[in-house]
Amino acid sequence: MMFGDGGMGVWGFAFMTANTVLFWVVIVLGIIALVRYLSRTDAHGGGSQEPTSSAQRLLADRFARGEIDEDEYQRRLQVLGERARRR
C-alpha cells in the first residue's frame, strides 16, 4: 500500500489538494478584481480628460440613445456651458 505508516495518508493529500486549489482560485480572482478596478478607473476619467457635469453626461446619454437630435443636443450643451460660466 502506498500510504503506509508514517506517510501523510489520504486525508493529508486531500487537505493539500484543497489548499492548492483554494490558493489558485484566490490568485485568479485577485487578478480579475485588479483588472476590473484598473479598467473602471481609466474609463471614468482617470487620465487628463476634463471632468463633465452630470447634466452634460445625461444630455450625452440622451443623444446617444436617439432621444434628441444633434441640433437640440448642441443647443442644450451651449446653455449648460453658459450657466457654468456664470457661476
Tab-separated table of N, CA and C in Angstrom:
chain	number	residue	atom	x	y	z
A	1	MET	N	0.838	-1.175	0.000
A	1	MET	CA	0.000	0.000	0.000
A	1	MET	C	0.891	1.248	0.000
A	2	MET	N	0.498	2.264	-0.802
A	2	MET	CA	1.321	3.462	-0.916
A	2	MET	C	1.285	4.322	0.337
A	3	PHE	N	0.165	4.401	1.001
A	3	PHE	CA	0.024	5.280	2.150
A	3	PHE	C	0.209	4.481	3.437
A	4	GLY	N	1.344	3.940	3.588
A	4	GLY	CA	1.613	3.111	4.754
A	4	GLY	C	1.859	3.944	5.990
A	5	ASP	N	2.326	3.312	7.023
A	5	ASP	CA	2.590	4.004	8.291
A	5	ASP	C	3.655	5.078	8.101
A	6	GLY	N	3.480	6.189	8.754
A	6	GLY	CA	4.444	7.267	8.697
A	6	GLY	C	4.227	8.219	7.526
A	7	GLY	N	3.319	7.926	6.605
A	7	GLY	CA	3.037	8.819	5.471
A	7	GLY	C	1.937	9.801	5.821
A	8	MET	N	1.574	10.645	4.850
A	8	MET	CA	0.534	11.638	5.081
A	8	MET	C	-0.846	11.006	5.164
A	9	GLY	N	-1.073	9.975	4.433
A	9	GLY	CA	-2.388	9.364	4.419
A	9	GLY	C	-3.301	10.058	3.428
A	10	VAL	N	-4.477	9.498	3.274
A	10	VAL	CA	-5.458	10.018	2.305
A	10	VAL	C	-5.902	11.417	2.692
A	11	TRP	N	-6.167	11.661	3.979
A	11	TRP	CA	-6.655	12.973	4.399
A	11	TRP	C	-5.586	14.053	4.245
A	12	GLY	N	-4.363	13.696	4.381
A	12	GLY	CA	-3.288	14.659	4.179
A	12	GLY	C	-3.215	15.110	2.723
A	13	PHE	N	-3.327	14.150	1.806
A	13	PHE	CA	-3.325	14.506	0.380
A	13	PHE	C	-4.572	15.297	-0.003
A	14	ALA	N	-5.725	14.952	0.566
A	14	ALA	CA	-6.968	15.680	0.273
A	14	ALA	C	-6.851	17.129	0.758
A	15	PHE	N	-6.307	17.307	1.967
A	15	PHE	CA	-6.136	18.650	2.522
A	15	PHE	C	-5.156	19.466	1.680
A	16	MET	N	-4.074	18.854	1.251
A	16	MET	CA	-3.078	19.538	0.437
A	16	MET	C	-3.662	19.931	-0.929
A	17	THR	N	-4.452	19.049	-1.520
A	17	THR	CA	-5.087	19.342	-2.808
A	17	THR	C	-6.080	20.494	-2.668
A	18	ALA	N	-6.895	20.474	-1.619
A	18	ALA	CA	-7.879	21.539	-1.400
A	18	ALA	C	-7.184	22.882	-1.192
A	19	ASN	N	-6.099	22.889	-0.450
A	19	ASN	CA	-5.357	24.134	-0.224
A	19	ASN	C	-4.753	24.666	-1.515
A	20	THR	N	-4.239	23.791	-2.356
A	20	THR	CA	-3.658	24.227	-3.629
A	20	THR	C	-4.724	24.823	-4.538
A	21	VAL	N	-5.877	24.160	-4.612
A	21	VAL	CA	-6.974	24.682	-5.446
A	21	VAL	C	-7.437	26.024	-4.901
A	22	LEU	N	-7.597	26.139	-3.609
A	22	LEU	CA	-8.026	27.397	-2.995
A	22	LEU	C	-7.016	28.511	-3.252
A	23	PHE	N	-5.742	28.211	-3.170
A	23	PHE	CA	-4.693	29.187	-3.444
A	23	PHE	C	-4.824	29.747	-4.855
A	24	TRP	N	-4.984	28.873	-5.858
A	24	TRP	CA	-5.066	29.342	-7.233
A	24	TRP	C	-6.366	30.080	-7.519
A	25	VAL	N	-7.443	29.692	-6.859
A	25	VAL	CA	-8.706	30.429	-7.017
A	25	VAL	C	-8.552	31.854	-6.491
A	26	VAL	N	-7.912	32.012	-5.343
A	26	VAL	CA	-7.689	33.346	-4.782
A	26	VAL	C	-6.790	34.175	-5.695
A	27	ILE	N	-5.757	33.572	-6.259
A	27	ILE	CA	-4.863	34.298	-7.175
A	27	ILE	C	-5.626	34.770	-8.410
A	28	VAL	N	-6.401	33.887	-9.034
A	28	VAL	CA	-7.142	34.242	-10.251
A	28	VAL	C	-8.179	35.320	-9.949
A	29	LEU	N	-8.918	35.189	-8.847
A	29	LEU	CA	-9.914	36.210	-8.502
A	29	LEU	C	-9.257	37.552	-8.189
A	30	GLY	N	-8.088	37.524	-7.582
A	30	GLY	CA	-7.366	38.771	-7.328
A	30	GLY	C	-6.949	39.464	-8.611
A	31	ILE	N	-6.488	38.701	-9.591
A	31	ILE	CA	-6.099	39.279	-10.883
A	31	ILE	C	-7.323	39.857	-11.588
A	32	ILE	N	-8.435	39.136	-11.561
A	32	ILE	CA	-9.668	39.634	-12.188
A	32	ILE	C	-10.125	40.926	-11.519
A	33	ALA	N	-10.099	40.967	-10.203
A	33	ALA	CA	-10.512	42.180	-9.485
A	33	ALA	C	-9.601	43.360	-9.808
A	34	LEU	N	-8.313	43.113	-9.901
A	34	LEU	CA	-7.363	44.178	-10.226
A	34	LEU	C	-7.608	44.720	-11.632
A	35	VAL	N	-7.824	43.847	-12.592
A	35	VAL	CA	-8.081	44.277	-13.975
A	35	VAL	C	-9.370	45.078	-14.047
A	36	ARG	N	-10.416	44.623	-13.368
A	36	ARG	CA	-11.685	45.358	-13.390
A	36	ARG	C	-11.541	46.727	-12.734
A	37	TYR	N	-10.796	46.804	-11.640
A	37	TYR	CA	-10.587	48.080	-10.964
A	37	TYR	C	-9.819	49.057	-11.848
A	38	LEU	N	-8.758	48.579	-12.475
A	38	LEU	CA	-7.949	49.453	-13.329
A	38	LEU	C	-8.711	49.900	-14.562
A	39	SER	N	-9.517	49.030	-15.148
A	39	SER	CA	-10.276	49.425	-16.340
A	39	SER	C	-11.389	50.403	-15.969
A	40	ARG	N	-11.983	50.248	-14.800
A	40	ARG	CA	-13.025	51.176	-14.368
A	40	ARG	C	-12.439	52.551	-14.095
A	41	THR	N	-11.268	52.632	-13.528
A	41	THR	CA	-10.619	53.909	-13.242
A	41	THR	C	-10.293	54.640	-14.540
A	42	ASP	N	-9.779	53.933	-15.546
A	42	ASP	CA	-9.442	54.563	-16.820
A	42	ASP	C	-10.686	55.003	-17.570
A	43	ALA	N	-11.764	54.258	-17.482
A	43	ALA	CA	-12.980	54.583	-18.224
A	43	ALA	C	-13.699	55.797	-17.655
A	44	HIS	N	-13.458	56.140	-16.408
A	44	HIS	CA	-14.172	57.251	-15.784
A	44	HIS	C	-13.293	58.459	-15.557
A	45	GLY	N	-12.432	58.752	-16.503
A	45	GLY	CA	-11.675	59.989	-16.432
A	45	GLY	C	-10.476	59.931	-15.512
A	46	GLY	N	-9.814	58.797	-15.437
A	46	GLY	CA	-8.627	58.699	-14.609
A	46	GLY	C	-7.449	59.444	-15.200
A	47	GLY	N	-7.522	59.790	-16.467
A	47	GLY	CA	-6.419	60.471	-17.136
A	47	GLY	C	-6.564	61.972	-17.085
A	48	SER	N	-6.195	62.638	-18.184
A	48	SER	CA	-6.191	64.091	-18.205
A	48	SER	C	-7.454	64.672	-18.836
A	49	GLN	N	-8.522	63.877	-18.930
A	49	GLN	CA	-9.743	64.388	-19.515
A	49	GLN	C	-10.394	65.394	-18.571
A	50	GLU	N	-11.048	66.383	-19.159
A	50	GLU	CA	-11.742	67.383	-18.367
A	50	GLU	C	-13.021	66.763	-17.809
A	51	PRO	N	-13.257	66.892	-16.522
A	51	PRO	CA	-14.470	66.299	-15.954
A	51	PRO	C	-15.708	67.018	-16.452
A	52	THR	N	-16.769	66.264	-16.709
A	52	THR	CA	-18.021	66.847	-17.172
A	52	THR	C	-19.047	66.754	-16.060
A	53	SER	N	-20.008	67.638	-16.112
A	53	SER	CA	-21.052	67.630	-15.097
A	53	SER	C	-22.014	66.479	-15.358
A	54	SER	N	-22.804	66.172	-14.363
A	54	SER	CA	-23.778	65.092	-14.524
A	54	SER	C	-24.846	65.491	-15.537
A	55	ALA	N	-25.149	66.782	-15.641
A	55	ALA	CA	-26.132	67.232	-16.625
A	55	ALA	C	-25.608	67.015	-18.046
A	56	GLN	N	-24.324	67.278	-18.263
A	56	GLN	CA	-23.744	67.053	-19.587
A	56	GLN	C	-23.697	65.568	-19.921
A	57	ARG	N	-23.401	64.727	-18.929
A	57	ARG	CA	-23.397	63.281	-19.157
A	57	ARG	C	-24.793	62.778	-19.499
A	58	LEU	N	-25.799	63.291	-18.781
A	58	LEU	CA	-27.176	62.904	-19.036
A	58	LEU	C	-27.599	63.330	-20.437
A	59	LEU	N	-27.209	64.524	-20.828
A	59	LEU	CA	-27.521	65.025	-22.167
A	59	LEU	C	-26.847	64.167	-23.239
A	60	ALA	N	-25.599	63.803	-23.013
A	60	ALA	CA	-24.889	62.954	-23.965
A	60	ALA	C	-25.531	61.568	-24.059
A	61	ASP	N	-25.988	61.047	-22.941
A	61	ASP	CA	-26.673	59.747	-22.956
A	61	ASP	C	-27.965	59.818	-23.757
A	62	ARG	N	-28.724	60.892	-23.576
A	62	ARG	CA	-29.975	61.046	-24.333
A	62	ARG	C	-29.699	61.159	-25.833
A	63	PHE	N	-28.631	61.875	-26.182
A	63	PHE	CA	-28.253	61.999	-27.595
A	63	PHE	C	-27.830	60.637	-28.152
A	64	ALA	N	-27.083	59.880	-27.371
A	64	ALA	CA	-26.622	58.566	-27.831
A	64	ALA	C	-27.785	57.598	-28.015
A	65	ARG	N	-28.810	57.711	-27.180
A	65	ARG	CA	-29.973	56.835	-27.316
A	65	ARG	C	-30.915	57.276	-28.426
A	66	GLY	N	-30.692	58.468	-28.983
A	66	GLY	CA	-31.540	58.960	-30.070
A	66	GLY	C	-32.777	59.686	-29.593
A	67	GLU	N	-32.832	60.045	-28.316
A	67	GLU	CA	-33.991	60.758	-27.785
A	67	GLU	C	-34.027	62.208	-28.257
A	68	ILE	N	-32.856	62.790	-28.524
A	68	ILE	CA	-32.787	64.159	-29.035
A	68	ILE	C	-31.882	64.163	-30.262
A	69	ASP	N	-32.105	65.138	-31.150
A	69	ASP	CA	-31.272	65.217	-32.353
A	69	ASP	C	-30.037	66.081	-32.084
A	70	GLU	N	-29.176	66.194	-33.085
A	70	GLU	CA	-27.901	66.894	-32.901
A	70	GLU	C	-28.099	68.378	-32.619
A	71	ASP	N	-29.057	69.002	-33.297
A	71	ASP	CA	-29.293	70.432	-33.065
A	71	ASP	C	-29.712	70.702	-31.620
A	72	GLU	N	-30.651	69.893	-31.130
A	72	GLU	CA	-31.101	70.076	-29.760
A	72	GLU	C	-29.969	69.786	-28.774
A	73	TYR	N	-29.160	68.774	-29.059
A	73	TYR	CA	-28.022	68.452	-28.207
A	73	TYR	C	-27.051	69.626	-28.124
A	74	GLN	N	-26.687	70.183	-29.269
A	74	GLN	CA	-25.741	71.311	-29.296
A	74	GLN	C	-26.322	72.525	-28.576
A	75	ARG	N	-27.604	72.795	-28.810
A	75	ARG	CA	-28.243	73.955	-28.185
A	75	ARG	C	-28.255	73.818	-26.656
A	76	ARG	N	-28.638	72.648	-26.168
A	76	ARG	CA	-28.687	72.441	-24.717
A	76	ARG	C	-27.289	72.406	-24.108
A	77	LEU	N	-26.339	71.867	-24.834
A	77	LEU	CA	-24.959	71.841	-24.347
A	77	LEU	C	-24.429	73.267	-24.216
A	78	GLN	N	-24.777	74.127	-25.160
A	78	GLN	CA	-24.355	75.520	-25.091
A	78	GLN	C	-24.986	76.221	-23.886
A	79	VAL	N	-26.252	75.948	-23.623
A	79	VAL	CA	-26.942	76.545	-22.462
A	79	VAL	C	-26.262	76.095	-21.173
A	80	LEU	N	-25.924	74.808	-21.098
A	80	LEU	CA	-25.236	74.310	-19.896
A	80	LEU	C	-23.873	74.975	-19.715
A	81	GLY	N	-23.176	75.210	-20.807
A	81	GLY	CA	-21.875	75.876	-20.743
A	81	GLY	C	-21.997	77.307	-20.273
A	82	GLU	N	-23.034	78.002	-20.733
A	82	GLU	CA	-23.263	79.389	-20.304
A	82	GLU	C	-23.596	79.468	-18.823
A	83	ARG	N	-24.388	78.526	-18.355
A	83	ARG	CA	-24.751	78.534	-16.933
A	83	ARG	C	-23.524	78.241	-16.062
A	84	ALA	N	-22.652	77.381	-16.540
A	84	ALA	CA	-21.447	77.053	-15.770
A	84	ALA	C	-20.505	78.257	-15.708
A	85	ARG	N	-20.441	79.038	-16.791
A	85	ARG	CA	-19.559	80.213	-16.798
A	85	ARG	C	-20.064	81.319	-15.894
A	86	ARG	N	-21.387	81.418	-15.702
A	86	ARG	CA	-21.967	82.451	-14.856
A	86	ARG	C	-21.663	82.224	-13.388
A	87	ARG	N	-21.412	80.996	-12.998
A	87	ARG	CA	-21.199	80.683	-11.571
A	87	ARG	C	-19.870	81.105	-11.113
